[in-house]
Amino acid sequence: MLKTDEAAIPAVARLIAAARSVVVATGAGMSRESGIPTFRDALTDVWARYDPAALATEAGFRRHPARVFGWYTWRRHVVRAAVPHPGYHALVALERVVPELTIITQNVDGLHHRAGSARVLELHGSLERFSCVDARHPFPADEIADSEEDTDRAPPHCHRCGAPVRPDVVWFGELLPAAVTTAAWDVAARCDAMVVVGTSGLVWPAAQLPFVARDAGAAVIEINPAPTEVSPAASIVCRGPAGRVLPALVAALTETERGPT
Ligand code: BV8
């Protein structure tokens, strides 16, 4: 049953109403309506001017520590100014309707936490956390002042081993944190439904999750204005923006038998 517009919302609401365990897997598109550019937006995106391999890798950091550190602390400033849009609050409301709701996000902007979601698995880390590049000793984030400019900034050095401090995000070529990966793949393999919001499905291994859910028998729903690498795994597609579709989904849920508890 492949529906390609918001007319699919009642069918999604019925699926969610009947589900015990639901996963919502989000990507950069989830934050687009909060003013944070996605990675693949043409022109305006945060990476349009940069080569990701030069910035979002350990080699890039070791080669240009001030460039990379300045870019990440500027991005932290940008996301701190962002406000979670109604789609984020719809996911918080969804927690009151679904017995077990887990959010798995590729995003590092912390907006799910800021909106108040309780169970969030951050596959790729967070702009709000820092550690040293050699031993990953945690570094106090409050010792890192805000950056209002995207300019070079020499990183501080670890209080324990003296190594340069990096953002606690997963760079390309790095393994995802073991604990969060195990938890994410476990819940993807046993959920009744997975709603995939705002991801192009181009980055691995996160892109695998919708297929893990589908192969385990879950209903996969995609919320995205455009077709993606994930679309083939979806049995229902809502071609619309997260900030509009998610609140409409929660409204439709209150009209089904389960309404808010
Ligand atoms: C790994 C944190 C094992 C950092 C990120 C060569 C060497 C090494 C690895 C590889 C290699 N070749 C390939 C790989 C694997 C690599 C990979 O997948 N590369 C891609 C580019 C092909 N993956 C890795 O390296 C991963 N680790 O494989 O380890 C290993 C180890 C050693 C050697 C080999 C293997 C680690 C990947 C994690 C990278 N870190 N983020 C930072 O943020 O700076 S990735 C970053 O980009 C994000 O976290 C996110 O994951 C990704 C962006 O993807 P999306 O979120 O999907 O965003 P995108 O812009 O693409 O799409 C937005 C979507 O939103 C669009 O579909 C759009 O239509 C939609 N949209 C727009 N508006 C809205 C909307 N949707 C809803 N509402 C709207 N309003």
Short mmCIF file of C-alpha atoms and ligand atoms in Angstrom, two decimals:
data_model
loop_
_atom_site.label_atom_id
_atom_site.label_comp_id
_atom_site.label_asym_id
_atom_site.label_seq_id
_atom_site.Cartn_x
_atom_site.Cartn_y
_atom_site.Cartn_z
CA MET A 1 0.00 0.00 0.00
CA LEU A 2 2.09 2.94 -1.20
CA LYS A 3 0.39 6.29 -0.70
CA THR A 4 2.26 9.34 -1.81
CA ASP A 5 0.68 12.20 0.04
CA GLU A 6 -0.80 13.31 3.34
CA ALA A 7 -3.93 11.35 2.56
CA ALA A 8 -1.90 8.51 4.01
CA ILE A 9 -2.08 9.99 7.51
CA PRO A 10 -5.27 8.16 8.63
CA ALA A 11 -3.70 4.85 7.58
CA VAL A 12 -0.51 5.71 9.49
CA ALA A 13 -2.58 6.69 12.54
CA ARG A 14 -4.33 3.32 12.50
CA LEU A 15 -0.96 1.52 12.29
CA ILE A 16 0.48 3.51 15.19
CA ALA A 17 -2.69 3.11 17.27
CA ALA A 18 -2.37 -0.67 16.96
CA ALA A 19 1.39 -0.71 17.68
CA ARG A 20 2.99 -1.46 21.05
CA SER A 21 6.55 -0.49 20.13
CA VAL A 22 7.19 2.41 17.71
CA VAL A 23 10.52 3.78 16.52
CA VAL A 24 10.86 7.25 14.99
CA ALA A 25 14.13 7.50 13.04
CA THR A 26 15.08 11.09 12.23
CA GLY A 27 17.63 12.82 10.02
CA ALA A 28 18.59 16.39 9.21
CA GLY A 29 15.23 17.06 7.52
CA MET A 30 13.60 16.84 10.96
CA SER A 31 15.41 20.07 11.91
CA ARG A 32 14.90 21.91 8.63
CA GLU A 33 11.80 23.76 9.85
CA SER A 34 13.72 24.82 12.94
CA GLY A 35 16.07 26.69 10.63
CA ILE A 36 18.97 24.24 10.67
CA PRO A 37 20.12 23.51 7.09
CA THR A 38 20.28 19.86 6.03
CA PHE A 39 23.49 18.37 4.71
CA ARG A 40 22.23 18.15 1.18
CA ASP A 41 20.32 21.39 0.76
CA ALA A 42 21.72 23.12 -2.29
CA LEU A 43 23.43 26.48 -1.72
CA THR A 44 22.50 27.32 1.87
CA ASP A 45 23.47 24.11 3.63
CA VAL A 46 25.99 23.97 6.42
CA TRP A 47 28.33 21.88 4.23
CA ALA A 48 27.82 23.61 0.87
CA ARG A 49 31.10 25.46 1.25
CA TYR A 50 33.06 22.60 2.72
CA ASP A 51 34.33 19.17 1.81
CA PRO A 52 32.90 16.89 4.54
CA ALA A 53 35.90 14.59 4.26
CA ALA A 54 38.09 17.57 5.15
CA LEU A 55 36.04 18.55 8.19
CA ALA A 56 34.02 15.62 9.54
CA THR A 57 36.90 13.17 9.88
CA GLU A 58 39.63 12.62 12.45
CA ALA A 59 42.28 13.11 9.74
CA GLY A 60 40.70 16.45 8.85
CA PHE A 61 40.78 17.50 12.50
CA ARG A 62 44.41 16.47 12.99
CA ARG A 63 45.35 18.33 9.80
CA HIS A 64 43.36 21.50 10.54
CA PRO A 65 42.33 21.42 14.23
CA ALA A 66 41.41 25.11 14.45
CA ARG A 67 39.31 25.02 11.25
CA VAL A 68 37.36 21.95 12.34
CA PHE A 69 36.99 23.01 15.98
CA GLY A 70 35.81 26.49 14.93
CA TRP A 71 33.27 25.00 12.54
CA TYR A 72 31.77 22.73 15.18
CA THR A 73 31.58 25.37 17.92
CA TRP A 74 29.89 27.69 15.39
CA ARG A 75 27.42 24.92 14.52
CA ARG A 76 26.74 24.50 18.26
CA HIS A 77 25.91 28.21 18.37
CA VAL A 78 23.55 27.84 15.38
CA VAL A 79 21.64 24.89 16.82
CA ARG A 80 21.38 26.49 20.28
CA ALA A 81 19.49 29.38 18.62
CA ALA A 82 17.10 26.93 16.94
CA VAL A 83 13.66 26.27 18.43
CA PRO A 84 12.06 22.81 18.14
CA HIS A 85 9.13 23.15 15.67
CA PRO A 86 5.65 21.61 16.22
CA GLY A 87 6.83 18.31 14.73
CA TYR A 88 9.18 17.86 17.68
CA HIS A 89 6.37 18.56 20.13
CA ALA A 90 4.15 16.10 18.27
CA LEU A 91 6.73 13.39 19.01
CA VAL A 92 6.60 14.31 22.70
CA ALA A 93 2.80 13.98 22.56
CA LEU A 94 3.21 10.64 20.78
CA GLU A 95 5.05 9.30 23.85
CA ARG A 96 1.77 9.65 25.78
CA VAL A 97 -0.13 7.61 23.21
CA VAL A 98 2.33 4.83 22.30
CA PRO A 99 3.29 2.28 25.01
CA GLU A 100 6.95 2.25 23.89
CA LEU A 101 8.29 5.08 21.72
CA THR A 102 12.00 5.28 20.88
CA ILE A 103 13.58 8.05 18.83
CA ILE A 104 16.73 7.14 16.94
CA THR A 105 18.36 10.24 15.51
CA GLN A 106 21.31 10.84 13.20
CA ASN A 107 21.20 14.48 14.20
CA VAL A 108 23.72 16.03 16.58
CA ASP A 109 21.67 19.17 17.32
CA GLY A 110 19.98 17.95 20.52
CA LEU A 111 16.55 19.25 19.50
CA HIS A 112 14.70 16.09 20.51
CA HIS A 113 16.07 16.46 24.05
CA ARG A 114 15.25 20.17 24.08
CA ALA A 115 11.66 19.44 22.99
CA GLY A 116 11.31 17.01 25.90
CA SER A 117 11.41 13.57 24.28
CA ALA A 118 12.31 10.98 26.90
CA ARG A 119 14.00 8.15 25.00
CA VAL A 120 16.41 9.40 22.34
CA LEU A 121 19.27 7.39 20.86
CA GLU A 122 21.85 9.73 19.30
CA LEU A 123 23.65 7.56 16.74
CA HIS A 124 26.14 10.24 15.74
CA GLY A 125 26.80 11.99 19.06
CA SER A 126 26.10 15.58 20.02
CA LEU A 127 27.42 19.09 19.41
CA GLU A 128 26.99 19.67 23.16
CA ARG A 129 29.62 17.10 24.15
CA PHE A 130 33.42 17.19 23.77
CA SER A 131 36.30 14.78 24.39
CA CYS A 132 40.01 14.57 23.62
CA VAL A 133 41.05 13.18 20.26
CA ASP A 134 43.57 10.62 21.59
CA ALA A 135 41.83 8.87 24.50
CA ARG A 136 38.30 10.34 24.24
CA HIS A 137 38.54 11.64 27.82
CA PRO A 138 35.40 13.77 28.36
CA PHE A 139 36.05 17.53 28.36
CA PRO A 140 33.73 19.96 30.23
CA ALA A 141 31.53 21.61 27.55
CA ASP A 142 30.99 24.64 29.78
CA GLU A 143 34.69 25.48 29.43
CA ILE A 144 34.11 26.02 25.69
CA ALA A 145 32.72 29.49 25.05
CA ASP A 146 30.14 30.10 22.34
CA SER A 147 31.26 30.92 18.77
CA GLU A 148 29.12 33.37 16.84
CA GLU A 149 31.40 33.22 13.80
CA ASP A 150 32.39 30.31 11.59
CA THR A 151 36.11 31.03 11.95
CA ASP A 152 39.21 29.08 12.94
CA ARG A 153 39.50 28.46 16.66
CA ALA A 154 42.32 26.57 18.36
CA PRO A 155 40.88 23.70 20.41
CA PRO A 156 41.66 23.48 24.14
CA HIS A 157 43.73 20.58 25.45
CA CYS A 158 42.62 17.66 27.56
CA HIS A 159 43.07 18.19 31.32
CA ARG A 160 44.12 14.56 31.71
CA CYS A 161 46.39 13.79 28.76
CA GLY A 162 46.99 17.09 27.00
CA ALA A 163 45.57 15.94 23.64
CA PRO A 164 43.53 18.42 21.57
CA VAL A 165 39.79 18.46 22.31
CA ARG A 166 37.28 17.49 19.58
CA PRO A 167 33.51 17.44 19.34
CA ASP A 168 31.94 14.21 20.61
CA VAL A 169 30.32 13.38 17.29
CA VAL A 170 30.86 10.34 15.04
CA TRP A 171 33.03 11.34 12.11
CA PHE A 172 33.15 9.56 8.75
CA GLY A 173 35.27 6.46 9.05
CA GLU A 174 34.49 6.14 12.78
CA LEU A 175 32.43 3.42 14.36
CA LEU A 176 29.16 4.39 15.99
CA PRO A 177 29.18 4.13 19.81
CA ALA A 178 28.68 0.45 20.66
CA ALA A 179 25.99 0.84 23.33
CA VAL A 180 23.76 3.16 21.31
CA THR A 181 24.23 1.01 18.21
CA THR A 182 23.20 -2.17 20.03
CA ALA A 183 20.15 -0.43 21.49
CA ALA A 184 19.15 1.03 18.12
CA TRP A 185 19.45 -2.17 16.14
CA ASP A 186 17.66 -4.09 18.90
CA VAL A 187 14.62 -1.80 18.98
CA ALA A 188 14.55 -1.59 15.16
CA ALA A 189 14.39 -5.39 14.98
CA ARG A 190 11.52 -5.72 17.42
CA CYS A 191 9.33 -2.63 16.84
CA ASP A 192 5.87 -2.91 15.31
CA ALA A 193 6.28 0.29 13.28
CA MET A 194 9.13 2.60 12.28
CA VAL A 195 8.44 6.17 11.14
CA VAL A 196 11.43 7.50 9.16
CA VAL A 197 11.51 11.29 9.10
CA GLY A 198 13.79 13.61 7.13
CA THR A 199 16.66 11.40 6.09
CA SER A 200 18.08 10.81 2.62
CA GLY A 201 19.25 7.36 3.71
CA LEU A 202 22.70 7.97 2.23
CA VAL A 203 24.83 7.60 5.36
CA TRP A 204 25.64 4.13 6.63
CA PRO A 205 25.13 2.22 8.85
CA ALA A 206 22.17 4.40 10.02
CA ALA A 207 20.57 3.94 6.59
CA GLN A 208 20.23 0.25 7.35
CA LEU A 209 17.72 0.69 10.17
CA PRO A 210 14.50 0.98 8.12
CA PHE A 211 15.44 -2.21 6.28
CA VAL A 212 16.18 -3.96 9.59
CA ALA A 213 12.69 -3.00 10.77
CA ARG A 214 11.00 -4.02 7.53
CA ASP A 215 12.80 -7.37 7.37
CA ALA A 216 11.70 -8.06 10.95
CA GLY A 217 8.06 -7.51 9.95
CA ALA A 218 7.53 -3.92 11.07
CA ALA A 219 5.50 -1.42 9.08
CA VAL A 220 7.85 1.30 7.78
CA ILE A 221 6.43 4.76 7.13
CA GLU A 222 8.46 7.53 5.45
CA ILE A 223 7.77 11.22 6.11
CA ASN A 224 9.78 13.25 3.62
CA PRO A 225 8.90 15.75 0.87
CA ALA A 226 11.15 13.84 -1.54
CA PRO A 227 11.88 10.21 -2.48
CA THR A 228 15.00 8.78 -0.84
CA GLU A 229 17.15 5.66 -0.54
CA VAL A 230 14.81 4.66 2.28
CA SER A 231 11.61 4.87 0.22
CA PRO A 232 11.83 1.25 -1.04
CA ALA A 233 11.60 0.03 2.56
CA ALA A 234 8.43 2.03 3.23
CA SER A 235 4.95 0.56 2.93
CA ILE A 236 3.40 4.02 3.42
CA VAL A 237 4.88 7.33 2.30
CA CYS A 238 3.75 10.80 3.42
CA ARG A 239 5.31 13.26 0.98
CA GLY A 240 5.27 16.28 3.26
CA PRO A 241 7.36 18.26 5.77
CA ALA A 242 7.87 16.93 9.31
CA GLY A 243 6.55 20.13 10.90
CA ARG A 244 3.19 19.61 9.23
CA VAL A 245 2.81 15.84 8.92
CA LEU A 246 3.76 14.87 12.49
CA PRO A 247 1.22 17.19 14.18
CA ALA A 248 -1.41 15.99 11.70
CA LEU A 249 -0.53 12.38 12.57
CA VAL A 250 -0.93 13.02 16.31
CA ALA A 251 -4.24 14.82 15.68
CA ALA A 252 -5.44 11.82 13.64
CA LEU A 253 -4.36 9.50 16.45
CA THR A 254 -6.58 11.32 18.94
CA GLU A 255 -9.50 10.53 16.59
CA THR A 256 -8.74 6.82 16.54
CA GLU A 257 -9.74 4.43 19.27
CA ARG A 258 -6.60 5.06 21.29
CA GLY A 259 -6.66 8.83 21.92
CA PRO A 260 -4.33 10.36 24.52
CA THR A 261 -4.26 8.42 27.82
C1 BV8 B 1 31.28 3.76 9.59
C2 BV8 B 1 28.05 13.59 12.65
C3 BV8 B 1 32.49 1.79 9.97
C4 BV8 B 1 29.15 14.54 12.25
C5 BV8 B 1 27.60 12.31 10.62
C6 BV8 B 1 34.88 5.18 3.32
C7 BV8 B 1 35.58 5.14 4.52
C8 BV8 B 1 34.93 4.99 5.73
C9 BV8 B 1 33.56 4.87 5.76
C10 BV8 B 1 32.88 4.93 4.57
C11 BV8 B 1 33.51 5.07 3.34
N1 BV8 B 1 32.56 5.09 2.36
C12 BV8 B 1 31.34 4.98 2.92
C13 BV8 B 1 31.53 4.87 4.24
C14 BV8 B 1 30.53 4.74 5.22
C15 BV8 B 1 30.22 6.16 5.69
C16 BV8 B 1 29.11 6.69 4.80
O1 BV8 B 1 27.98 6.29 4.96
N2 BV8 B 1 29.46 7.58 3.87
C17 BV8 B 1 28.44 8.10 2.97
C18 BV8 B 1 28.73 9.58 2.69
C19 BV8 B 1 28.43 7.26 1.72
N3 BV8 B 1 29.78 6.03 7.06
C20 BV8 B 1 30.65 6.18 8.05
O2 BV8 B 1 31.81 6.53 7.92
C21 BV8 B 1 30.06 5.83 9.42
N4 BV8 B 1 30.98 4.95 10.10
O3 BV8 B 1 30.90 3.35 8.52
O4 BV8 B 1 32.12 3.06 10.42
C22 BV8 B 1 33.79 1.97 9.24
C23 BV8 B 1 34.88 2.43 9.94
C24 BV8 B 1 36.09 2.56 9.26
C25 BV8 B 1 36.17 2.24 7.89
C26 BV8 B 1 35.04 1.80 7.19
C27 BV8 B 1 33.85 1.68 7.87
C28 BV8 B 1 29.90 7.09 10.25
C29 BV8 B 1 28.86 7.98 9.60
C30 BV8 B 1 28.52 9.12 10.54
C31 BV8 B 1 29.03 10.43 9.97
N5 BV8 B 1 28.62 11.53 10.85
N6 BV8 B 1 27.22 13.28 11.48
C32 BV8 B 1 28.63 15.91 11.90
O5 BV8 B 1 27.39 16.13 11.95
O6 BV8 B 1 29.46 16.78 11.57
S1 BV8 B 1 26.71 12.08 9.21
C33 BV8 B 1 25.66 13.39 8.98
O7 BV8 B 1 25.25 13.33 7.63
C34 BV8 B 1 24.38 13.30 9.76
O8 BV8 B 1 24.57 12.84 11.05
C35 BV8 B 1 23.53 12.39 8.94
O9 BV8 B 1 23.75 11.06 9.26
C36 BV8 B 1 24.06 12.64 7.56
C37 BV8 B 1 23.11 13.49 6.79
O10 BV8 B 1 22.11 12.64 6.38
P1 BV8 B 1 20.59 13.03 6.59
O11 BV8 B 1 20.31 13.23 8.03
O12 BV8 B 1 19.79 12.02 5.88
O13 BV8 B 1 20.45 14.45 5.91
P2 BV8 B 1 20.44 14.77 4.36
O14 BV8 B 1 20.77 16.21 4.24
O15 BV8 B 1 21.23 13.76 3.62
O16 BV8 B 1 18.91 14.54 3.94
C38 BV8 B 1 17.91 15.40 4.46
C39 BV8 B 1 16.59 14.80 4.09
O17 BV8 B 1 15.56 15.59 4.68
C40 BV8 B 1 16.32 14.79 2.60
O18 BV8 B 1 15.81 13.52 2.23
C41 BV8 B 1 15.22 15.86 2.41
O19 BV8 B 1 14.32 15.51 1.38
C42 BV8 B 1 14.54 15.79 3.75
N7 BV8 B 1 13.84 17.01 4.16
C43 BV8 B 1 14.11 18.30 3.83
N8 BV8 B 1 13.24 19.11 4.45
C44 BV8 B 1 12.41 18.32 5.20
C45 BV8 B 1 12.79 16.99 5.01
N9 BV8 B 1 12.16 15.96 5.61
C46 BV8 B 1 11.12 16.26 6.42
N10 BV8 B 1 10.69 17.53 6.65
C47 BV8 B 1 11.30 18.57 6.05
N11 BV8 B 1 10.87 19.83 6.27
#
